[in-house]
PDB file of C-alpha atoms in Angstrom:
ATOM      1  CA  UNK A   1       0.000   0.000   0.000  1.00 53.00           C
ATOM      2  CA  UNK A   2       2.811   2.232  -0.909  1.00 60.00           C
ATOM      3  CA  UNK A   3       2.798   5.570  -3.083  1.00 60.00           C
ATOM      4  CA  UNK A   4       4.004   3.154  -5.679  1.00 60.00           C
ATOM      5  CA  UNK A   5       0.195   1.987  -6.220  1.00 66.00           C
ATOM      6  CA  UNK A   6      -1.532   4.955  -6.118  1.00 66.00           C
ATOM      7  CA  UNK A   7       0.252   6.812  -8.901  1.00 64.00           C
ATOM      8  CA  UNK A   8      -0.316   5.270 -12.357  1.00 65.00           C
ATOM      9  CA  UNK A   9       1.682   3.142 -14.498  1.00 64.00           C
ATOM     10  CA  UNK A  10       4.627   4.667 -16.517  1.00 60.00           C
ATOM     11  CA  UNK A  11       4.956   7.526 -13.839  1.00 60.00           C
ATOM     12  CA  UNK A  12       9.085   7.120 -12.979  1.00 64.00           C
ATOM     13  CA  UNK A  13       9.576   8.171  -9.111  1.00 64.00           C
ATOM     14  CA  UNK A  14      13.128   8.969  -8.182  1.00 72.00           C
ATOM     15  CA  UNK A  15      14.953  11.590  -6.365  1.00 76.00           C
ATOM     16  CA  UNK A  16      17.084  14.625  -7.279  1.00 79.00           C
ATOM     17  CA  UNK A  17      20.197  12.912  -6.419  1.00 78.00           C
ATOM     18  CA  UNK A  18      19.993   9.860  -7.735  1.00 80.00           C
ATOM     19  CA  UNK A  19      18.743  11.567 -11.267  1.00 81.00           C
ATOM     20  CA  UNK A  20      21.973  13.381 -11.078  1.00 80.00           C
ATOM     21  CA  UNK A  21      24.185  10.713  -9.967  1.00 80.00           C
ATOM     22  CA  UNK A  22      22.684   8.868 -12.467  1.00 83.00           C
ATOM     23  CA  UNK A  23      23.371  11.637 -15.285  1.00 81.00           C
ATOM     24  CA  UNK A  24      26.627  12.438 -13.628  1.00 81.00           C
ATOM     25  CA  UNK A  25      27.866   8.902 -14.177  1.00 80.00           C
ATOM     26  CA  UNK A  26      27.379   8.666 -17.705  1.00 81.00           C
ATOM     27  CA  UNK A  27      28.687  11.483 -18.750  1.00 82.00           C
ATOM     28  CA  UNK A  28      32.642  11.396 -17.284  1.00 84.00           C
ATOM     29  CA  UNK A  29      35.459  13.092 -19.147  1.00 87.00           C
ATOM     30  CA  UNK A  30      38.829  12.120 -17.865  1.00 87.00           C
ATOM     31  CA  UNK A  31      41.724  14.373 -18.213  1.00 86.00           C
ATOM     32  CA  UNK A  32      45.070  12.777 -19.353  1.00 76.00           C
ATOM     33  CA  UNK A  33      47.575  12.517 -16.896  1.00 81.00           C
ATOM     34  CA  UNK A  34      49.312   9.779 -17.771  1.00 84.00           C
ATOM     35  CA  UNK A  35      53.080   9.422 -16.464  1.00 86.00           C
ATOM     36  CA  UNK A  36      55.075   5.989 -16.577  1.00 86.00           C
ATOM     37  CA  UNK A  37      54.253   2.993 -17.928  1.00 85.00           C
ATOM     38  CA  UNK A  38      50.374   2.894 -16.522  1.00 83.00           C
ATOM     39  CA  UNK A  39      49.442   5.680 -19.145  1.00 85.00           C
ATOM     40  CA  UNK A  40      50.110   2.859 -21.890  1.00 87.00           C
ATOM     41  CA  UNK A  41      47.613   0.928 -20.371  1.00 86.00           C
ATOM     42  CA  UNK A  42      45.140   3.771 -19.887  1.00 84.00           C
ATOM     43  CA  UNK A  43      45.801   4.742 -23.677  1.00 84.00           C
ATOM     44  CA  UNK A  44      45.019   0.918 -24.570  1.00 85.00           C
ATOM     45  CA  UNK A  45      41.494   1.263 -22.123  1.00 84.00           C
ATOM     46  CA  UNK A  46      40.989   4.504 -24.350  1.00 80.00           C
ATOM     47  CA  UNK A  47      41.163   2.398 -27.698  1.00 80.00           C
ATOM     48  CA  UNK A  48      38.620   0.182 -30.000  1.00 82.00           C
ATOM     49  CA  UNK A  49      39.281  -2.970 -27.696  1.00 85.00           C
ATOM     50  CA  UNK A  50      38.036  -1.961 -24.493  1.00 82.00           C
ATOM     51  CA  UNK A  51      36.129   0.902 -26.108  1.00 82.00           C
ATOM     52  CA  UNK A  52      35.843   3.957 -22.700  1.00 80.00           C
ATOM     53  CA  UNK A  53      32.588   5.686 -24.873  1.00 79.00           C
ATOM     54  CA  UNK A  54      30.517   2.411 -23.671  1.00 81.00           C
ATOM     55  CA  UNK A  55      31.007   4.514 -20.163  1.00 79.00           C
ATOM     56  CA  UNK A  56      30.571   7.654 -21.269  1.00 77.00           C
ATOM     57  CA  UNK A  57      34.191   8.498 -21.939  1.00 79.00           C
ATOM     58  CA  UNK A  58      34.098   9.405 -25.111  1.00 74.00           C
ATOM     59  CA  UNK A  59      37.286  11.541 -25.559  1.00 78.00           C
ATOM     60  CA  UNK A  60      40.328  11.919 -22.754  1.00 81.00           C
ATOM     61  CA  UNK A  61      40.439  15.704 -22.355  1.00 79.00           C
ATOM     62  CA  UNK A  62      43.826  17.406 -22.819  1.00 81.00           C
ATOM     63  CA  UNK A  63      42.225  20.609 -20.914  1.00 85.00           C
ATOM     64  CA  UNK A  64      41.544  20.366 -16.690  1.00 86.00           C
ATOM     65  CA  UNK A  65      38.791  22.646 -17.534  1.00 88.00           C
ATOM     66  CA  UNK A  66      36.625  20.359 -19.764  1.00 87.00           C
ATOM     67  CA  UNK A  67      37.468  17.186 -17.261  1.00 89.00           C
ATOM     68  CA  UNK A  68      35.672  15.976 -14.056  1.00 88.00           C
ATOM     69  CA  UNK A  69      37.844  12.599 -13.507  1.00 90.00           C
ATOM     70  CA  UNK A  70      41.506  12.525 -13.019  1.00 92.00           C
ATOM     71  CA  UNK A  71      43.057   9.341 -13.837  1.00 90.00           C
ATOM     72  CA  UNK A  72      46.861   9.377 -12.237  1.00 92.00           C
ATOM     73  CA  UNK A  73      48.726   6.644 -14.264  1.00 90.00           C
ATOM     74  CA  UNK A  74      52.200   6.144 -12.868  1.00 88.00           C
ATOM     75  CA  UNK A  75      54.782   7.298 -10.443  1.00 88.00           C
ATOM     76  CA  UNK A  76      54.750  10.915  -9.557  1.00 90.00           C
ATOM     77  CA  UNK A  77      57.968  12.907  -8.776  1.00 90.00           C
ATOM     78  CA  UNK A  78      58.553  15.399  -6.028  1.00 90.00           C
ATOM     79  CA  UNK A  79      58.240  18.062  -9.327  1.00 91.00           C
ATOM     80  CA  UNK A  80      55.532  16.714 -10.711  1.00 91.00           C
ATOM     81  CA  UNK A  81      53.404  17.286  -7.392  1.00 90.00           C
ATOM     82  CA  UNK A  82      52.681  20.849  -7.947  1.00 91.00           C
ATOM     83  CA  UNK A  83      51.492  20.653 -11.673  1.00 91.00           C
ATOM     84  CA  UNK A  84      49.398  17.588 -10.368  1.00 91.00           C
ATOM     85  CA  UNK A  85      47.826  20.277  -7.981  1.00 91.00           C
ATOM     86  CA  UNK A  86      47.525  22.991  -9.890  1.00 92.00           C
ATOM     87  CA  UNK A  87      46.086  20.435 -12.347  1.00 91.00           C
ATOM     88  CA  UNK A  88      43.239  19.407 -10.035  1.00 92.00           C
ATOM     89  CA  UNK A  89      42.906  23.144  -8.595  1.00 91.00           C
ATOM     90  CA  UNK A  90      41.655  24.226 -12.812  1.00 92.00           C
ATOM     91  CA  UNK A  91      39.393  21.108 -12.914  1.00 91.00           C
ATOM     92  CA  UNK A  92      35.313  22.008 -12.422  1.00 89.00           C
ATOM     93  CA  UNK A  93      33.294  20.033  -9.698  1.00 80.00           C
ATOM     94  CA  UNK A  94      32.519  17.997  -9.129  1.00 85.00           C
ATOM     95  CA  UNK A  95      35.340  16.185  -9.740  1.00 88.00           C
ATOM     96  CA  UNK A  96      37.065  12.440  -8.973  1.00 90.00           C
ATOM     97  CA  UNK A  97      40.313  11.007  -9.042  1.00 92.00           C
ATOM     98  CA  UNK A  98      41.510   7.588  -9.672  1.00 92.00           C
ATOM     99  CA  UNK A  99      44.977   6.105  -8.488  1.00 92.00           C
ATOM    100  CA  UNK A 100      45.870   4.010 -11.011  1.00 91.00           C
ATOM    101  CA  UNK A 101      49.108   1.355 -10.334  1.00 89.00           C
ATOM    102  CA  UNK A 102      50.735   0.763  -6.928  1.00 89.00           C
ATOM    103  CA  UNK A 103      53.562   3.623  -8.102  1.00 86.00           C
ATOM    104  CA  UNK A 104      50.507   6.254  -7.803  1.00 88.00           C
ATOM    105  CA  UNK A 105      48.841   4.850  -4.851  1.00 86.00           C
ATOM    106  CA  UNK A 106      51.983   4.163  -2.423  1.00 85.00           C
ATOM    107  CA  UNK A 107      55.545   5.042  -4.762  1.00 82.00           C
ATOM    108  CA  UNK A 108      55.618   0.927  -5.509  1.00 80.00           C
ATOM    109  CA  UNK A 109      59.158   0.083  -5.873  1.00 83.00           C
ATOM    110  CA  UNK A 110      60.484   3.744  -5.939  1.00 83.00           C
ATOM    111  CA  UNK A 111      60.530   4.523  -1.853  1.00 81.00           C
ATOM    112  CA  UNK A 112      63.392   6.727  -2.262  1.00 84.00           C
ATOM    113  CA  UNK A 113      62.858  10.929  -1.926  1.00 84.00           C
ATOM    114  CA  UNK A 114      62.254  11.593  -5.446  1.00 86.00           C
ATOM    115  CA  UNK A 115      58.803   9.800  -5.787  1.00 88.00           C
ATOM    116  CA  UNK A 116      55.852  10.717  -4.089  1.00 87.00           C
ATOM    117  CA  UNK A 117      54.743   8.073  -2.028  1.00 86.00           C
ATOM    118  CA  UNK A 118      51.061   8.187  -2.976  1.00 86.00           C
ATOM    119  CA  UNK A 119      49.210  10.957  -4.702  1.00 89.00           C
ATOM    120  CA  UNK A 120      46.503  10.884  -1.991  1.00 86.00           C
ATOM    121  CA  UNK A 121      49.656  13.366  -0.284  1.00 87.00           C
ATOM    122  CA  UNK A 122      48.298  15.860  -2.643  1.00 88.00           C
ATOM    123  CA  UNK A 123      44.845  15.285  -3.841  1.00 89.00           C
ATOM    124  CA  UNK A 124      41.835  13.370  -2.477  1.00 87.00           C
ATOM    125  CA  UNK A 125      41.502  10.378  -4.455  1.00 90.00           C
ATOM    126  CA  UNK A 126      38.461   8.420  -4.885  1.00 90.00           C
ATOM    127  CA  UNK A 127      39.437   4.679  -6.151  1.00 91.00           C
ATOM    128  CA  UNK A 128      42.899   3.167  -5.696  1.00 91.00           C
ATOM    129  CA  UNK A 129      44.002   0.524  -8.513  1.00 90.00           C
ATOM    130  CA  UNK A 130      46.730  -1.923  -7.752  1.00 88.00           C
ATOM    131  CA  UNK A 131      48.838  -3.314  -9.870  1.00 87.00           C
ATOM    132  CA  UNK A 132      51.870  -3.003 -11.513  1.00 86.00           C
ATOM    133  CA  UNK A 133      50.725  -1.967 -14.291  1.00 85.00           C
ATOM    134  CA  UNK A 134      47.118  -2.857 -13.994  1.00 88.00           C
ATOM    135  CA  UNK A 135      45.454  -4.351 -17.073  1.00 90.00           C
ATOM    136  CA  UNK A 136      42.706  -2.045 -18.726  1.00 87.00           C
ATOM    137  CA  UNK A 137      40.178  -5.122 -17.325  1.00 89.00           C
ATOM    138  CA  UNK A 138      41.022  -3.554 -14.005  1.00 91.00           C
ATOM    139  CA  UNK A 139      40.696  -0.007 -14.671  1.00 89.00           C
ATOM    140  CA  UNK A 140      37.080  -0.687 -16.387  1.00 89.00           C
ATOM    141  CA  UNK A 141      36.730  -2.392 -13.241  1.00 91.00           C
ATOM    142  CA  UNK A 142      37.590   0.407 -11.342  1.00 91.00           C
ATOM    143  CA  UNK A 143      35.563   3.096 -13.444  1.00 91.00           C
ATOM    144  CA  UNK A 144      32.266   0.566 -12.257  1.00 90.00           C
ATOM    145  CA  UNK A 145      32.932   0.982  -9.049  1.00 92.00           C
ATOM    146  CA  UNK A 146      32.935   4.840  -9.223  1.00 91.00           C
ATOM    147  CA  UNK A 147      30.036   5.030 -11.376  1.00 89.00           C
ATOM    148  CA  UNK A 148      28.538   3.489  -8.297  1.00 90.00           C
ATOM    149  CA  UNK A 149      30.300   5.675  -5.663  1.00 89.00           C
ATOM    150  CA  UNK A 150      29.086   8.735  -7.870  1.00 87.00           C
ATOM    151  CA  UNK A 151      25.531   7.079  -8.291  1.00 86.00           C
ATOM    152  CA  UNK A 152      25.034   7.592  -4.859  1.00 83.00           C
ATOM    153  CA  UNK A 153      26.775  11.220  -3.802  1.00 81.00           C
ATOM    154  CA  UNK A 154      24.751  13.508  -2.069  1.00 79.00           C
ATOM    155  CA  UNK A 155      24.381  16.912  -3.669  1.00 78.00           C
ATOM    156  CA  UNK A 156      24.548  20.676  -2.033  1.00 74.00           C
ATOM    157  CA  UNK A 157      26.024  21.178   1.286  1.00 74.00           C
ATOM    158  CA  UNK A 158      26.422  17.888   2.246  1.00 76.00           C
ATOM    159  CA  UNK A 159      28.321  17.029  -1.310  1.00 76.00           C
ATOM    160  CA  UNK A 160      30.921  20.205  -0.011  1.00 79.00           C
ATOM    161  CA  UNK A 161      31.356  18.878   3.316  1.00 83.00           C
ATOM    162  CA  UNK A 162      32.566  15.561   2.316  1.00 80.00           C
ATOM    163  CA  UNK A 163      34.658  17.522  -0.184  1.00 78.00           C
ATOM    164  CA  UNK A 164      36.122  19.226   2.728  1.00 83.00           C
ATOM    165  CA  UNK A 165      36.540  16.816   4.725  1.00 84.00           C
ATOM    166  CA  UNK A 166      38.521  14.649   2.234  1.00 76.00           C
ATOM    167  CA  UNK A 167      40.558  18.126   1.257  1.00 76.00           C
ATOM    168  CA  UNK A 168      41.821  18.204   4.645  1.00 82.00           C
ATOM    169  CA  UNK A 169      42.665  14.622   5.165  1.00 79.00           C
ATOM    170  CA  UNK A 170      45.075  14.687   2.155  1.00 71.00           C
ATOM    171  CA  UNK A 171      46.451  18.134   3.571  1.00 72.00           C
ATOM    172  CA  UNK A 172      46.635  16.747   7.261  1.00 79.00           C
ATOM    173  CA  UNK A 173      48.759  13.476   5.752  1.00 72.00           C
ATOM    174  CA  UNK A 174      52.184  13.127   6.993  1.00 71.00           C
ATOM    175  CA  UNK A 175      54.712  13.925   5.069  1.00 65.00           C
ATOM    176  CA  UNK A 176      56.865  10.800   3.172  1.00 58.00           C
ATOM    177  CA  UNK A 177      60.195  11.572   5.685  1.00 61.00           C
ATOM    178  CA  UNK A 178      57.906  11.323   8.643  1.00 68.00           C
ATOM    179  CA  UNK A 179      56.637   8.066   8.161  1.00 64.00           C
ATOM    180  CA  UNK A 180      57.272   5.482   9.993  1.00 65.00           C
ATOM    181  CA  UNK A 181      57.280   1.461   9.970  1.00 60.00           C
ATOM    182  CA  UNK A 182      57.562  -0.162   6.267  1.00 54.00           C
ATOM    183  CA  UNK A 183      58.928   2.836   4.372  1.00 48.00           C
ATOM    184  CA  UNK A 184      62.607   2.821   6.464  1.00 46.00           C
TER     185      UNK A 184
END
């Protein structure tokens, strides 16, 4: 005896969010930022094989402007960092960023103090993808799973204070000489 009865047939109910989430995940434009040997495998997710437009990724964007998802493929120097940044600063929201390869995510095999030892030192990132390098199975893979994160974001203020929150969690993280355990 829901609402679900009472209206009649071919009525859709949903709500804002999920319209947008919905609309929102459809319609992602990664930028390229493609680094080490990962970017090959992001180029080969981009091409005829694994064919990105069945996600709604139509074209990799050269411009930070016209992208919402960041896809960081490879290991990212201590110079890099900034332009990564600066990068992510130009990009509209909302906006998501996928780790891709263990050299993104935690500096893989490079712990020394030219590599960053995870990107999530300088911007939030949404998905982490292992690997070394991880096959474009795994990245489609990945993109699901944010579809589905981004399916279900809230909008307005409560979309900002996540952002926030997340924003200061990757300012907040210690620094890669400070840590402690594994990494000396």
């Amino acid at each position: 005896m829901g609402i679900e009865e009472k209206v009649p047939s071919g009525l859709l109910l949903t709500t804002v969010e999920l319209a947008a989430g919905w609309v929102r995940k459809g319609s992602l434009w990664p930028a390229t930022f493609g680094l080490a040997c990962c970017a090959i495998e992001m180029m080969s997710f981009g091409g005829p094989r694994h064919d990105s437009s069945r996600f709604g990724m139509e074209v990799f964007r050269a411009s930070p402007r016209q992208a919402d998802l960041m896809i960081v493929a490879g290991r990212v120097s201590q110079k890099m960092a900034p332009v990564l940044r600066q990068i992510y600063d130009q990009m509209p929201g909302p906006k998501w960023v996928l780790s891709m390869g263990v050299c993104a995510s935690s500096g893989g095999m490079f712990n020394n103090y030219a590599i960053l030892q995870g990107v999530d030192h300088v911007v939030p990132v949404d998905i982490y993808l292992p690997g070394c390098p991880p096959r474009p199975e795994m990245l489609m893979d990945s993109i699901i799973k944010l579809h589905e994160q981004i399916q279900h974001e809230p909008l307005g203020a409560h979309r900002e204070a996540i952002e926030n929150e997340q924003e200061q969690a990757a300012v907040n993280a210690p620094a890669t000489h400070e840590m402690k355990g594994l990494l000396r």
